[in-house]
Amino acid sequence: SYTTEYYLLKAAEHSVLIERDAQNHIIEYDFDEMADIAGRSYGSLEDEYPVFSGSSARVKKLTLTGDYLLYNDISGIFIPVTAESCVPGNIPAADMPFAMAHEAAHRLCLAGEDEANFAAFMACTSNDDVRFRYSGYYNAFSYCFSSLYRQDKDSALQLYEKYENEGVALLKLDRRDTSEAYKKYDSPLSIA
């Protein structure tokens, strides 16, 4: 639970730095801008970690197949034949930078999902862009919280309610918004 709490607080610290509307919802990100940043997201890591050396191509938008993937609980794909990292254009804002960095990790030959998630976390949290840093910590918290919830529901819920500050409130709002955005893709045909 210490790790989950750490990522809760790091995500909350960054949540207050994100541009929001009058109701505190994240203002939709420009996909092309984020795709360019995601394509270069491993550049700051490659000197220290040569495994991240390689392509800096932008992430592509899936327009025709994006909804199909979301209906199947898939938020991005890597196409080996064309070496393209792709995500749906309508992925929720809090998840978008992380999903893009995850798919860019596959382009760097990190094939496993866990490895791509860890690489995406590193790329996001070392990024100069606060939207990427927030997405990295947001996703780290979400993964840890889900794991803790499966193991010890009471501890997870106590932690979730432990802090009452603006950052945590914004994080909770973003989690609700993300959940609502994905809910419209719930399908009995889901492969997950």
mmCIF file of N, CA and C in Angstrom, residues 28-161:
data_model
loop_
_atom_site.group_PDB
_atom_site.id
_atom_site.type_symbol
_atom_site.label_atom_id
_atom_site.label_comp_id
_atom_site.label_asym_id
_atom_site.label_seq_id
_atom_site.Cartn_x
_atom_site.Cartn_y
_atom_site.Cartn_z
ATOM 1 N N GLU A 28 -9.483 18.846 -23.423
ATOM 2 C CA GLU A 28 -9.060 17.856 -24.411
ATOM 3 C C GLU A 28 -7.719 18.232 -25.039
ATOM 4 N N TYR A 29 -6.837 17.258 -25.132
ATOM 5 C CA TYR A 29 -5.515 17.486 -25.711
ATOM 6 C C TYR A 29 -5.579 17.434 -27.235
ATOM 7 N N ASP A 30 -4.708 18.192 -27.878
ATOM 8 C CA ASP A 30 -4.563 18.123 -29.322
ATOM 9 C C ASP A 30 -3.790 16.840 -29.649
ATOM 10 N N PHE A 31 -4.418 15.937 -30.372
ATOM 11 C CA PHE A 31 -3.814 14.631 -30.639
ATOM 12 C C PHE A 31 -2.471 14.761 -31.352
ATOM 13 N N ASP A 32 -2.412 15.604 -32.365
ATOM 14 C CA ASP A 32 -1.177 15.724 -33.149
ATOM 15 C C ASP A 32 -0.018 16.250 -32.305
ATOM 16 N N GLU A 33 -0.294 17.221 -31.447
ATOM 17 C CA GLU A 33 0.750 17.737 -30.566
ATOM 18 C C GLU A 33 1.261 16.638 -29.639
ATOM 19 N N MET A 34 0.327 15.895 -29.043
ATOM 20 C CA MET A 34 0.707 14.826 -28.128
ATOM 21 C C MET A 34 1.450 13.712 -28.865
ATOM 22 N N ALA A 35 1.034 13.415 -30.083
ATOM 23 C CA ALA A 35 1.673 12.358 -30.884
ATOM 24 C C ALA A 35 3.123 12.698 -31.187
ATOM 25 N N ASP A 36 3.389 13.973 -31.475
ATOM 26 C CA ASP A 36 4.773 14.401 -31.721
ATOM 27 C C ASP A 36 5.621 14.272 -30.457
ATOM 28 N N ILE A 37 5.080 14.712 -29.337
ATOM 29 C CA ILE A 37 5.813 14.639 -28.068
ATOM 30 C C ILE A 37 6.066 13.174 -27.702
ATOM 31 N N ALA A 38 5.053 12.332 -27.860
ATOM 32 C CA ALA A 38 5.191 10.908 -27.529
ATOM 33 C C ALA A 38 6.256 10.248 -28.389
ATOM 34 N N GLY A 39 6.319 10.624 -29.654
ATOM 35 C CA GLY A 39 7.323 10.050 -30.537
ATOM 36 C C GLY A 39 8.742 10.332 -30.081
ATOM 37 N N ARG A 40 8.922 11.477 -29.455
ATOM 38 C CA ARG A 40 10.252 11.870 -28.962
ATOM 39 C C ARG A 40 10.445 11.552 -27.481
ATOM 40 N N SER A 41 9.480 10.919 -26.860
ATOM 41 C CA SER A 41 9.463 10.782 -25.402
ATOM 42 C C SER A 41 10.608 9.972 -24.810
ATOM 43 N N TYR A 42 11.272 9.153 -25.605
ATOM 44 C CA TYR A 42 12.369 8.349 -25.067
ATOM 45 C C TYR A 42 13.730 8.996 -25.269
ATOM 46 N N GLY A 43 13.769 10.115 -25.952
ATOM 47 C CA GLY A 43 15.027 10.790 -26.244
ATOM 48 C C GLY A 43 15.827 11.163 -25.019
ATOM 49 N N SER A 44 15.157 11.613 -23.969
ATOM 50 C CA SER A 44 15.877 12.029 -22.755
ATOM 51 C C SER A 44 16.424 10.849 -21.967
ATOM 52 N N LEU A 45 15.981 9.643 -22.291
ATOM 53 C CA LEU A 45 16.416 8.461 -21.555
ATOM 54 C C LEU A 45 17.518 7.677 -22.260
ATOM 55 N N GLU A 46 17.687 7.914 -23.564
ATOM 56 C CA GLU A 46 18.553 7.021 -24.332
ATOM 57 C C GLU A 46 20.033 7.116 -23.983
ATOM 58 N N ASP A 47 20.512 8.248 -23.478
ATOM 59 C CA ASP A 47 21.922 8.321 -23.077
ATOM 60 C C ASP A 47 22.213 7.405 -21.890
ATOM 61 N N GLU A 48 21.312 7.414 -20.920
ATOM 62 C CA GLU A 48 21.499 6.590 -19.727
ATOM 63 C C GLU A 48 21.079 5.139 -19.960
ATOM 64 N N TYR A 49 20.082 4.945 -20.810
ATOM 65 C CA TYR A 49 19.542 3.607 -21.087
ATOM 66 C C TYR A 49 19.512 3.386 -22.598
ATOM 67 N N PRO A 50 20.569 2.827 -23.164
ATOM 68 C CA PRO A 50 20.649 2.650 -24.626
ATOM 69 C C PRO A 50 19.499 1.843 -25.230
ATOM 70 N N VAL A 51 18.823 1.039 -24.411
ATOM 71 C CA VAL A 51 17.696 0.272 -24.928
ATOM 72 C C VAL A 51 16.610 1.194 -25.501
ATOM 73 N N PHE A 52 16.594 2.452 -25.067
ATOM 74 C CA PHE A 52 15.590 3.393 -25.548
ATOM 75 C C PHE A 52 16.032 4.166 -26.789
ATOM 76 N N SER A 53 17.195 3.849 -27.320
ATOM 77 C CA SER A 53 17.657 4.507 -28.547
ATOM 78 C C SER A 53 16.858 3.972 -29.726
ATOM 79 N N GLY A 54 16.553 4.842 -30.638
ATOM 80 C CA GLY A 54 15.844 4.377 -31.823
ATOM 81 C C GLY A 54 14.928 5.428 -32.378
ATOM 82 N N SER A 55 13.870 4.970 -32.932
ATOM 83 C CA SER A 55 12.926 5.804 -33.655
ATOM 84 C C SER A 55 12.312 6.889 -32.775
ATOM 85 N N SER A 56 12.106 8.025 -33.377
ATOM 86 C CA SER A 56 11.385 9.103 -32.697
ATOM 87 C C SER A 56 10.172 9.515 -33.525
ATOM 88 N N ALA A 57 9.669 8.568 -34.319
ATOM 89 C CA ALA A 57 8.506 8.846 -35.159
ATOM 90 C C ALA A 57 7.282 9.128 -34.300
ATOM 91 N N ARG A 58 6.438 9.994 -34.785
ATOM 92 C CA ARG A 58 5.223 10.348 -34.050
ATOM 93 C C ARG A 58 4.281 9.152 -33.965
ATOM 94 N N VAL A 59 3.418 9.170 -32.982
ATOM 95 C CA VAL A 59 2.395 8.146 -32.818
ATOM 96 C C VAL A 59 1.251 8.470 -33.774
ATOM 97 N N LYS A 60 0.695 7.452 -34.384
ATOM 98 C CA LYS A 60 -0.379 7.627 -35.376
ATOM 99 C C LYS A 60 -1.751 7.516 -34.715
ATOM 100 N N LYS A 61 -2.711 8.203 -35.335
ATOM 101 C CA LYS A 61 -4.103 8.163 -34.855
ATOM 102 C C LYS A 61 -4.863 7.068 -35.606
ATOM 103 N N LEU A 62 -5.532 6.218 -34.854
ATOM 104 C CA LEU A 62 -6.399 5.201 -35.444
ATOM 105 C C LEU A 62 -7.794 5.803 -35.581
ATOM 106 N N THR A 63 -8.197 6.071 -36.792
ATOM 107 C CA THR A 63 -9.515 6.672 -36.988
ATOM 108 C C THR A 63 -10.565 5.620 -37.340
ATOM 109 N N LEU A 64 -10.276 4.745 -38.274
ATOM 110 C CA LEU A 64 -11.274 3.758 -38.697
ATOM 111 C C LEU A 64 -11.413 2.609 -37.712
ATOM 112 N N THR A 65 -10.331 2.191 -37.094
ATOM 113 C CA THR A 65 -10.375 1.024 -36.211
ATOM 114 C C THR A 65 -10.305 1.386 -34.727
ATOM 115 N N GLY A 66 -10.169 2.651 -34.398
ATOM 116 C CA GLY A 66 -10.018 3.056 -33.005
ATOM 117 C C GLY A 66 -11.171 2.623 -32.121
ATOM 118 N N ASP A 67 -12.412 2.855 -32.567
ATOM 119 C CA ASP A 67 -13.561 2.454 -31.751
ATOM 120 C C ASP A 67 -13.614 0.939 -31.593
ATOM 121 N N TYR A 68 -13.326 0.207 -32.664
ATOM 122 C CA TYR A 68 -13.320 -1.257 -32.595
ATOM 123 C C TYR A 68 -12.357 -1.732 -31.507
ATOM 124 N N LEU A 69 -11.168 -1.149 -31.476
ATOM 125 C CA LEU A 69 -10.190 -1.543 -30.464
ATOM 126 C C LEU A 69 -10.696 -1.228 -29.059
ATOM 127 N N LEU A 70 -11.261 -0.040 -28.876
ATOM 128 C CA LEU A 70 -11.768 0.333 -27.557
ATOM 129 C C LEU A 70 -12.893 -0.592 -27.106
ATOM 130 N N TYR A 71 -13.743 -1.029 -28.050
ATOM 131 C CA TYR A 71 -14.790 -1.993 -27.698
ATOM 132 C C TYR A 71 -14.189 -3.314 -27.232
ATOM 133 N N ASN A 72 -12.956 -3.562 -27.586
ATOM 134 C CA ASN A 72 -12.267 -4.795 -27.199
ATOM 135 C C ASN A 72 -11.205 -4.561 -26.135
ATOM 136 N N ASP A 73 -11.346 -3.460 -25.392
ATOM 137 C CA ASP A 73 -10.447 -3.124 -24.283
ATOM 138 C C ASP A 73 -8.996 -2.965 -24.716
ATOM 139 N N ILE A 74 -8.801 -2.457 -25.912
ATOM 140 C CA ILE A 74 -7.454 -2.232 -26.435
ATOM 141 C C ILE A 74 -7.306 -0.739 -26.691
ATOM 142 N N SER A 75 -6.298 -0.129 -26.056
ATOM 143 C CA SER A 75 -6.137 1.326 -26.184
ATOM 144 C C SER A 75 -4.979 1.719 -27.097
ATOM 145 N N GLY A 76 -4.445 0.767 -27.817
ATOM 146 C CA GLY A 76 -3.396 1.073 -28.778
ATOM 147 C C GLY A 76 -2.817 -0.191 -29.359
ATOM 148 N N ILE A 77 -2.150 -0.025 -30.498
ATOM 149 C CA ILE A 77 -1.503 -1.171 -31.139
ATOM 150 C C ILE A 77 -0.190 -0.725 -31.770
ATOM 151 N N PHE A 78 0.686 -1.697 -31.946
ATOM 152 C CA PHE A 78 1.904 -1.489 -32.707
ATOM 153 C C PHE A 78 1.806 -2.361 -33.948
ATOM 154 N N ILE A 79 2.043 -1.766 -35.094
ATOM 155 C CA ILE A 79 1.967 -2.494 -36.359
ATOM 156 C C ILE A 79 3.397 -2.769 -36.828
ATOM 157 N N PRO A 80 3.885 -4.009 -36.644
ATOM 158 C CA PRO A 80 5.283 -4.313 -36.969
ATOM 159 C C PRO A 80 5.641 -4.120 -38.438
ATOM 160 N N VAL A 81 4.722 -4.420 -39.336
ATOM 161 C CA VAL A 81 5.006 -4.331 -40.764
ATOM 162 C C VAL A 81 5.380 -2.914 -41.180
ATOM 163 N N THR A 82 4.718 -1.936 -40.577
ATOM 164 C CA THR A 82 4.979 -0.530 -40.913
ATOM 165 C C THR A 82 5.746 0.200 -39.817
ATOM 166 N N ALA A 83 6.009 -0.491 -38.712
ATOM 167 C CA ALA A 83 6.696 0.086 -37.549
ATOM 168 C C ALA A 83 5.974 1.324 -37.026
ATOM 169 N N GLU A 84 4.647 1.235 -36.949
ATOM 170 C CA GLU A 84 3.844 2.365 -36.480
ATOM 171 C C GLU A 84 3.222 2.063 -35.119
ATOM 172 N N SER A 85 3.372 3.006 -34.231
ATOM 173 C CA SER A 85 2.696 2.977 -32.939
ATOM 174 C C SER A 85 1.410 3.766 -33.109
ATOM 175 N N CYS A 86 0.282 3.169 -32.710
ATOM 176 C CA CYS A 86 -1.014 3.783 -32.986
ATOM 177 C C CYS A 86 -1.932 3.718 -31.763
ATOM 178 N N VAL A 87 -2.711 4.778 -31.566
ATOM 179 C CA VAL A 87 -3.741 4.793 -30.528
ATOM 180 C C VAL A 87 -5.006 5.432 -31.107
ATOM 181 N N PRO A 88 -6.166 5.069 -30.556
ATOM 182 C CA PRO A 88 -7.405 5.711 -30.997
ATOM 183 C C PRO A 88 -7.364 7.210 -30.707
ATOM 184 N N GLY A 89 -7.993 7.980 -31.567
ATOM 185 C CA GLY A 89 -8.000 9.430 -31.401
ATOM 186 C C GLY A 89 -8.856 9.911 -30.252
ATOM 187 N N ASN A 90 -9.753 9.068 -29.756
ATOM 188 C CA ASN A 90 -10.682 9.490 -28.713
ATOM 189 C C ASN A 90 -10.377 8.856 -27.358
ATOM 190 N N ILE A 91 -9.141 8.501 -27.134
ATOM 191 C CA ILE A 91 -8.737 7.962 -25.835
ATOM 192 C C ILE A 91 -8.816 9.096 -24.797
ATOM 193 N N PRO A 92 -9.244 8.812 -23.569
ATOM 194 C CA PRO A 92 -9.381 9.876 -22.569
ATOM 195 C C PRO A 92 -8.053 10.604 -22.292
ATOM 196 N N ALA A 93 -8.148 11.875 -22.003
ATOM 197 C CA ALA A 93 -6.971 12.740 -21.859
ATOM 198 C C ALA A 93 -5.987 12.229 -20.807
ATOM 199 N N ALA A 94 -6.463 11.795 -19.657
ATOM 200 C CA ALA A 94 -5.544 11.353 -18.606
ATOM 201 C C ALA A 94 -4.736 10.128 -19.029
ATOM 202 N N ASP A 95 -5.284 9.308 -19.902
ATOM 203 C CA ASP A 95 -4.611 8.098 -20.381
ATOM 204 C C ASP A 95 -3.789 8.318 -21.648
ATOM 205 N N MET A 96 -4.125 9.328 -22.436
ATOM 206 C CA MET A 96 -3.546 9.481 -23.767
ATOM 207 C C MET A 96 -2.013 9.491 -23.790
ATOM 208 N N PRO A 97 -1.332 10.349 -23.030
ATOM 209 C CA PRO A 97 0.130 10.370 -23.121
ATOM 210 C C PRO A 97 0.762 9.025 -22.753
ATOM 211 N N PHE A 98 0.250 8.380 -21.718
ATOM 212 C CA PHE A 98 0.788 7.091 -21.293
ATOM 213 C C PHE A 98 0.571 6.036 -22.370
ATOM 214 N N ALA A 99 -0.632 5.987 -22.943
ATOM 215 C CA ALA A 99 -0.921 5.012 -24.000
ATOM 216 C C ALA A 99 -0.006 5.232 -25.202
ATOM 217 N N MET A 100 0.217 6.486 -25.544
ATOM 218 C CA MET A 100 1.110 6.795 -26.666
ATOM 219 C C MET A 100 2.537 6.356 -26.368
ATOM 220 N N ALA A 101 3.024 6.651 -25.158
ATOM 221 C CA ALA A 101 4.382 6.252 -24.783
ATOM 222 C C ALA A 101 4.502 4.731 -24.715
ATOM 223 N N HIS A 102 3.448 4.066 -24.291
ATOM 224 C CA HIS A 102 3.419 2.600 -24.242
ATOM 225 C C HIS A 102 3.596 2.026 -25.645
ATOM 226 N N GLU A 103 2.828 2.534 -26.592
ATOM 227 C CA GLU A 103 2.933 2.025 -27.966
ATOM 228 C C GLU A 103 4.287 2.381 -28.589
ATOM 229 N N ALA A 104 4.826 3.546 -28.247
ATOM 230 C CA ALA A 104 6.160 3.920 -28.731
ATOM 231 C C ALA A 104 7.219 2.971 -28.164
ATOM 232 N N ALA A 105 7.016 2.449 -26.967
ATOM 233 C CA ALA A 105 7.946 1.474 -26.388
ATOM 234 C C ALA A 105 7.973 0.195 -27.214
ATOM 235 N N HIS A 106 6.820 -0.220 -27.714
ATOM 236 C CA HIS A 106 6.782 -1.403 -28.584
ATOM 237 C C HIS A 106 7.627 -1.168 -29.843
ATOM 238 N N ARG A 107 7.616 0.044 -30.338
ATOM 239 C CA ARG A 107 8.414 0.371 -31.535
ATOM 240 C C ARG A 107 9.912 0.219 -31.242
ATOM 241 N N LEU A 108 10.280 0.349 -29.984
ATOM 242 C CA LEU A 108 11.680 0.186 -29.573
ATOM 243 C C LEU A 108 11.988 -1.271 -29.202
ATOM 244 N N CYS A 109 11.129 -2.177 -29.632
ATOM 245 C CA CYS A 109 11.307 -3.630 -29.449
ATOM 246 C C CYS A 109 11.082 -4.100 -28.019
ATOM 247 N N LEU A 110 10.343 -3.347 -27.247
ATOM 248 C CA LEU A 110 9.914 -3.814 -25.928
ATOM 249 C C LEU A 110 8.547 -4.449 -26.127
ATOM 250 N N ALA A 111 8.549 -5.762 -26.340
ATOM 251 C CA ALA A 111 7.344 -6.445 -26.776
ATOM 252 C C ALA A 111 6.361 -6.736 -25.650
ATOM 253 N N GLY A 112 6.853 -7.060 -24.468
ATOM 254 C CA GLY A 112 5.959 -7.414 -23.375
ATOM 255 C C GLY A 112 5.153 -6.229 -22.883
ATOM 256 N N GLU A 113 3.922 -6.476 -22.499
ATOM 257 C CA GLU A 113 3.048 -5.400 -22.035
ATOM 258 C C GLU A 113 3.570 -4.775 -20.738
ATOM 259 N N ASP A 114 4.048 -5.601 -19.810
ATOM 260 C CA ASP A 114 4.593 -5.057 -18.564
ATOM 261 C C ASP A 114 5.812 -4.185 -18.823
ATOM 262 N N GLU A 115 6.693 -4.662 -19.722
ATOM 263 C CA GLU A 115 7.894 -3.890 -20.046
ATOM 264 C C GLU A 115 7.522 -2.577 -20.728
ATOM 265 N N ALA A 116 6.546 -2.629 -21.623
ATOM 266 C CA ALA A 116 6.109 -1.408 -22.309
ATOM 267 C C ALA A 116 5.461 -0.442 -21.324
ATOM 268 N N ASN A 117 4.724 -0.964 -20.345
ATOM 269 C CA ASN A 117 4.132 -0.100 -19.318
ATOM 270 C C ASN A 117 5.216 0.571 -18.480
ATOM 271 N N PHE A 118 6.229 -0.208 -18.078
ATOM 272 C CA PHE A 118 7.300 0.364 -17.269
ATOM 273 C C PHE A 118 8.071 1.416 -18.066
ATOM 274 N N ALA A 119 8.352 1.109 -19.329
ATOM 275 C CA ALA A 119 9.057 2.066 -20.189
ATOM 276 C C ALA A 119 8.223 3.326 -20.366
ATOM 277 N N ALA A 120 6.909 3.168 -20.559
ATOM 278 C CA ALA A 120 6.024 4.324 -20.710
ATOM 279 C C ALA A 120 6.038 5.174 -19.450
ATOM 280 N N PHE A 121 6.043 4.522 -18.288
ATOM 281 C CA PHE A 121 6.124 5.252 -17.027
ATOM 282 C C PHE A 121 7.411 6.070 -16.984
ATOM 283 N N MET A 122 8.524 5.450 -17.335
ATOM 284 C CA MET A 122 9.812 6.164 -17.321
ATOM 285 C C MET A 122 9.801 7.333 -18.299
ATOM 286 N N ALA A 123 9.291 7.090 -19.514
ATOM 287 C CA ALA A 123 9.257 8.149 -20.525
ATOM 288 C C ALA A 123 8.344 9.294 -20.098
ATOM 289 N N CYS A 124 7.207 8.961 -19.526
ATOM 290 C CA CYS A 124 6.262 10.000 -19.117
ATOM 291 C C CYS A 124 6.790 10.818 -17.943
ATOM 292 N N THR A 125 7.281 10.143 -16.914
ATOM 293 C CA THR A 125 7.668 10.865 -15.700
ATOM 294 C C THR A 125 8.972 11.634 -15.860
ATOM 295 N N SER A 126 9.725 11.354 -16.916
ATOM 296 C CA SER A 126 10.946 12.133 -17.179
ATOM 297 C C SER A 126 10.716 13.191 -18.253
ATOM 298 N N ASN A 127 9.492 13.294 -18.736
ATOM 299 C CA ASN A 127 9.155 14.226 -19.807
ATOM 300 C C ASN A 127 9.056 15.658 -19.272
ATOM 301 N N ASP A 128 9.422 16.620 -20.099
ATOM 302 C CA ASP A 128 9.298 18.031 -19.723
ATOM 303 C C ASP A 128 7.845 18.494 -19.686
ATOM 304 N N ASP A 129 6.982 17.794 -20.408
ATOM 305 C CA ASP A 129 5.580 18.183 -20.517
ATOM 306 C C ASP A 129 4.797 17.626 -19.326
ATOM 307 N N VAL A 130 4.162 18.499 -18.555
ATOM 308 C CA VAL A 130 3.445 18.088 -17.349
ATOM 309 C C VAL A 130 2.301 17.125 -17.669
ATOM 310 N N ARG A 131 1.719 17.214 -18.859
ATOM 311 C CA ARG A 131 0.631 16.304 -19.220
ATOM 312 C C ARG A 131 1.143 14.862 -19.272
ATOM 313 N N PHE A 132 2.373 14.684 -19.750
ATOM 314 C CA PHE A 132 2.971 13.350 -19.781
ATOM 315 C C PHE A 132 3.342 12.895 -18.377
ATOM 316 N N ARG A 133 3.924 13.793 -17.584
ATOM 317 C CA ARG A 133 4.281 13.409 -16.213
ATOM 318 C C ARG A 133 3.031 12.990 -15.436
ATOM 319 N N TYR A 134 1.978 13.791 -15.560
ATOM 320 C CA TYR A 134 0.744 13.449 -14.851
ATOM 321 C C TYR A 134 0.216 12.094 -15.312
ATOM 322 N N SER A 135 0.184 11.868 -16.609
ATOM 323 C CA SER A 135 -0.336 10.614 -17.140
ATOM 324 C C SER A 135 0.477 9.420 -16.632
ATOM 325 N N GLY A 136 1.791 9.593 -16.524
ATOM 326 C CA GLY A 136 2.631 8.521 -15.994
ATOM 327 C C GLY A 136 2.287 8.189 -14.555
ATOM 328 N N TYR A 137 2.198 9.211 -13.719
ATOM 329 C CA TYR A 137 1.860 8.972 -12.309
ATOM 330 C C TYR A 137 0.405 8.537 -12.143
ATOM 331 N N TYR A 138 -0.478 9.098 -12.943
ATOM 332 C CA TYR A 138 -1.895 8.718 -12.920
ATOM 333 C C TYR A 138 -2.045 7.228 -13.210
ATOM 334 N N ASN A 139 -1.366 6.757 -14.254
ATOM 335 C CA ASN A 139 -1.468 5.342 -14.610
ATOM 336 C C ASN A 139 -0.769 4.454 -13.598
ATOM 337 N N ALA A 140 0.375 4.883 -13.065
ATOM 338 C CA ALA A 140 1.051 4.093 -12.036
ATOM 339 C C ALA A 140 0.127 3.932 -10.830
ATOM 340 N N PHE A 141 -0.521 5.024 -10.419
ATOM 341 C CA PHE A 141 -1.461 4.933 -9.307
ATOM 342 C C PHE A 141 -2.622 4.002 -9.655
ATOM 343 N N SER A 142 -3.175 4.151 -10.847
ATOM 344 C CA SER A 142 -4.327 3.323 -11.242
ATOM 345 C C SER A 142 -3.988 1.837 -11.225
ATOM 346 N N TYR A 143 -2.831 1.479 -11.765
ATOM 347 C CA TYR A 143 -2.406 0.073 -11.758
ATOM 348 C C TYR A 143 -2.197 -0.429 -10.324
ATOM 349 N N CYS A 144 -1.495 0.350 -9.520
ATOM 350 C CA CYS A 144 -1.236 -0.059 -8.128
ATOM 351 C C CYS A 144 -2.528 -0.143 -7.326
ATOM 352 N N PHE A 145 -3.401 0.842 -7.502
ATOM 353 C CA PHE A 145 -4.660 0.844 -6.759
ATOM 354 C C PHE A 145 -5.507 -0.377 -7.127
ATOM 355 N N SER A 146 -5.588 -0.691 -8.409
ATOM 356 C CA SER A 146 -6.368 -1.864 -8.839
ATOM 357 C C SER A 146 -5.807 -3.149 -8.242
ATOM 358 N N SER A 147 -4.491 -3.253 -8.219
ATOM 359 C CA SER A 147 -3.858 -4.439 -7.642
ATOM 360 C C SER A 147 -4.130 -4.525 -6.131
ATOM 361 N N LEU A 148 -3.978 -3.399 -5.444
ATOM 362 C CA LEU A 148 -4.252 -3.369 -4.008
ATOM 363 C C LEU A 148 -5.720 -3.696 -3.736
ATOM 364 N N TYR A 149 -6.617 -3.161 -4.543
ATOM 365 C CA TYR A 149 -8.050 -3.383 -4.369
ATOM 366 C C TYR A 149 -8.382 -4.873 -4.487
ATOM 367 N N ARG A 150 -7.739 -5.548 -5.447
ATOM 368 C CA ARG A 150 -7.974 -6.990 -5.613
ATOM 369 C C ARG A 150 -7.472 -7.778 -4.402
ATOM 370 N N GLN A 151 -6.387 -7.309 -3.785
ATOM 371 C CA GLN A 151 -5.788 -8.028 -2.659
ATOM 372 C C GLN A 151 -6.407 -7.653 -1.305
ATOM 373 N N ASP A 152 -6.724 -6.376 -1.146
ATOM 374 C CA ASP A 152 -7.197 -5.889 0.156
ATOM 375 C C ASP A 152 -8.104 -4.679 -0.080
ATOM 376 N N LYS A 153 -9.346 -4.973 -0.368
ATOM 377 C CA LYS A 153 -10.319 -3.935 -0.721
ATOM 378 C C LYS A 153 -10.422 -2.847 0.344
ATOM 379 N N ASP A 154 -10.456 -3.239 1.609
ATOM 380 C CA ASP A 154 -10.600 -2.257 2.684
ATOM 381 C C ASP A 154 -9.420 -1.287 2.734
ATOM 382 N N SER A 155 -8.206 -1.797 2.627
ATOM 383 C CA SER A 155 -7.016 -0.930 2.637
ATOM 384 C C SER A 155 -7.019 0.021 1.451
ATOM 385 N N ALA A 156 -7.412 -0.496 0.300
ATOM 386 C CA ALA A 156 -7.455 0.346 -0.900
ATOM 387 C C ALA A 156 -8.450 1.489 -0.719
ATOM 388 N N LEU A 157 -9.625 1.176 -0.222
ATOM 389 C CA LEU A 157 -10.649 2.208 -0.045
ATOM 390 C C LEU A 157 -10.262 3.208 1.052
ATOM 391 N N GLN A 158 -9.619 2.734 2.106
ATOM 392 C CA GLN A 158 -9.144 3.647 3.157
ATOM 393 C C GLN A 158 -8.112 4.618 2.602
ATOM 394 N N LEU A 159 -7.206 4.100 1.792
ATOM 395 C CA LEU A 159 -6.194 4.961 1.180
ATOM 396 C C LEU A 159 -6.845 5.980 0.256
ATOM 397 N N TYR A 160 -7.819 5.544 -0.513
ATOM 398 C CA TYR A 160 -8.486 6.426 -1.472
ATOM 399 C C TYR A 160 -9.197 7.582 -0.773
ATOM 400 N N GLU A 161 -9.630 7.345 0.448
ATOM 401 C CA GLU A 161 -10.355 8.371 1.204
ATOM 402 C C GLU A 161 -9.472 9.105 2.217
#
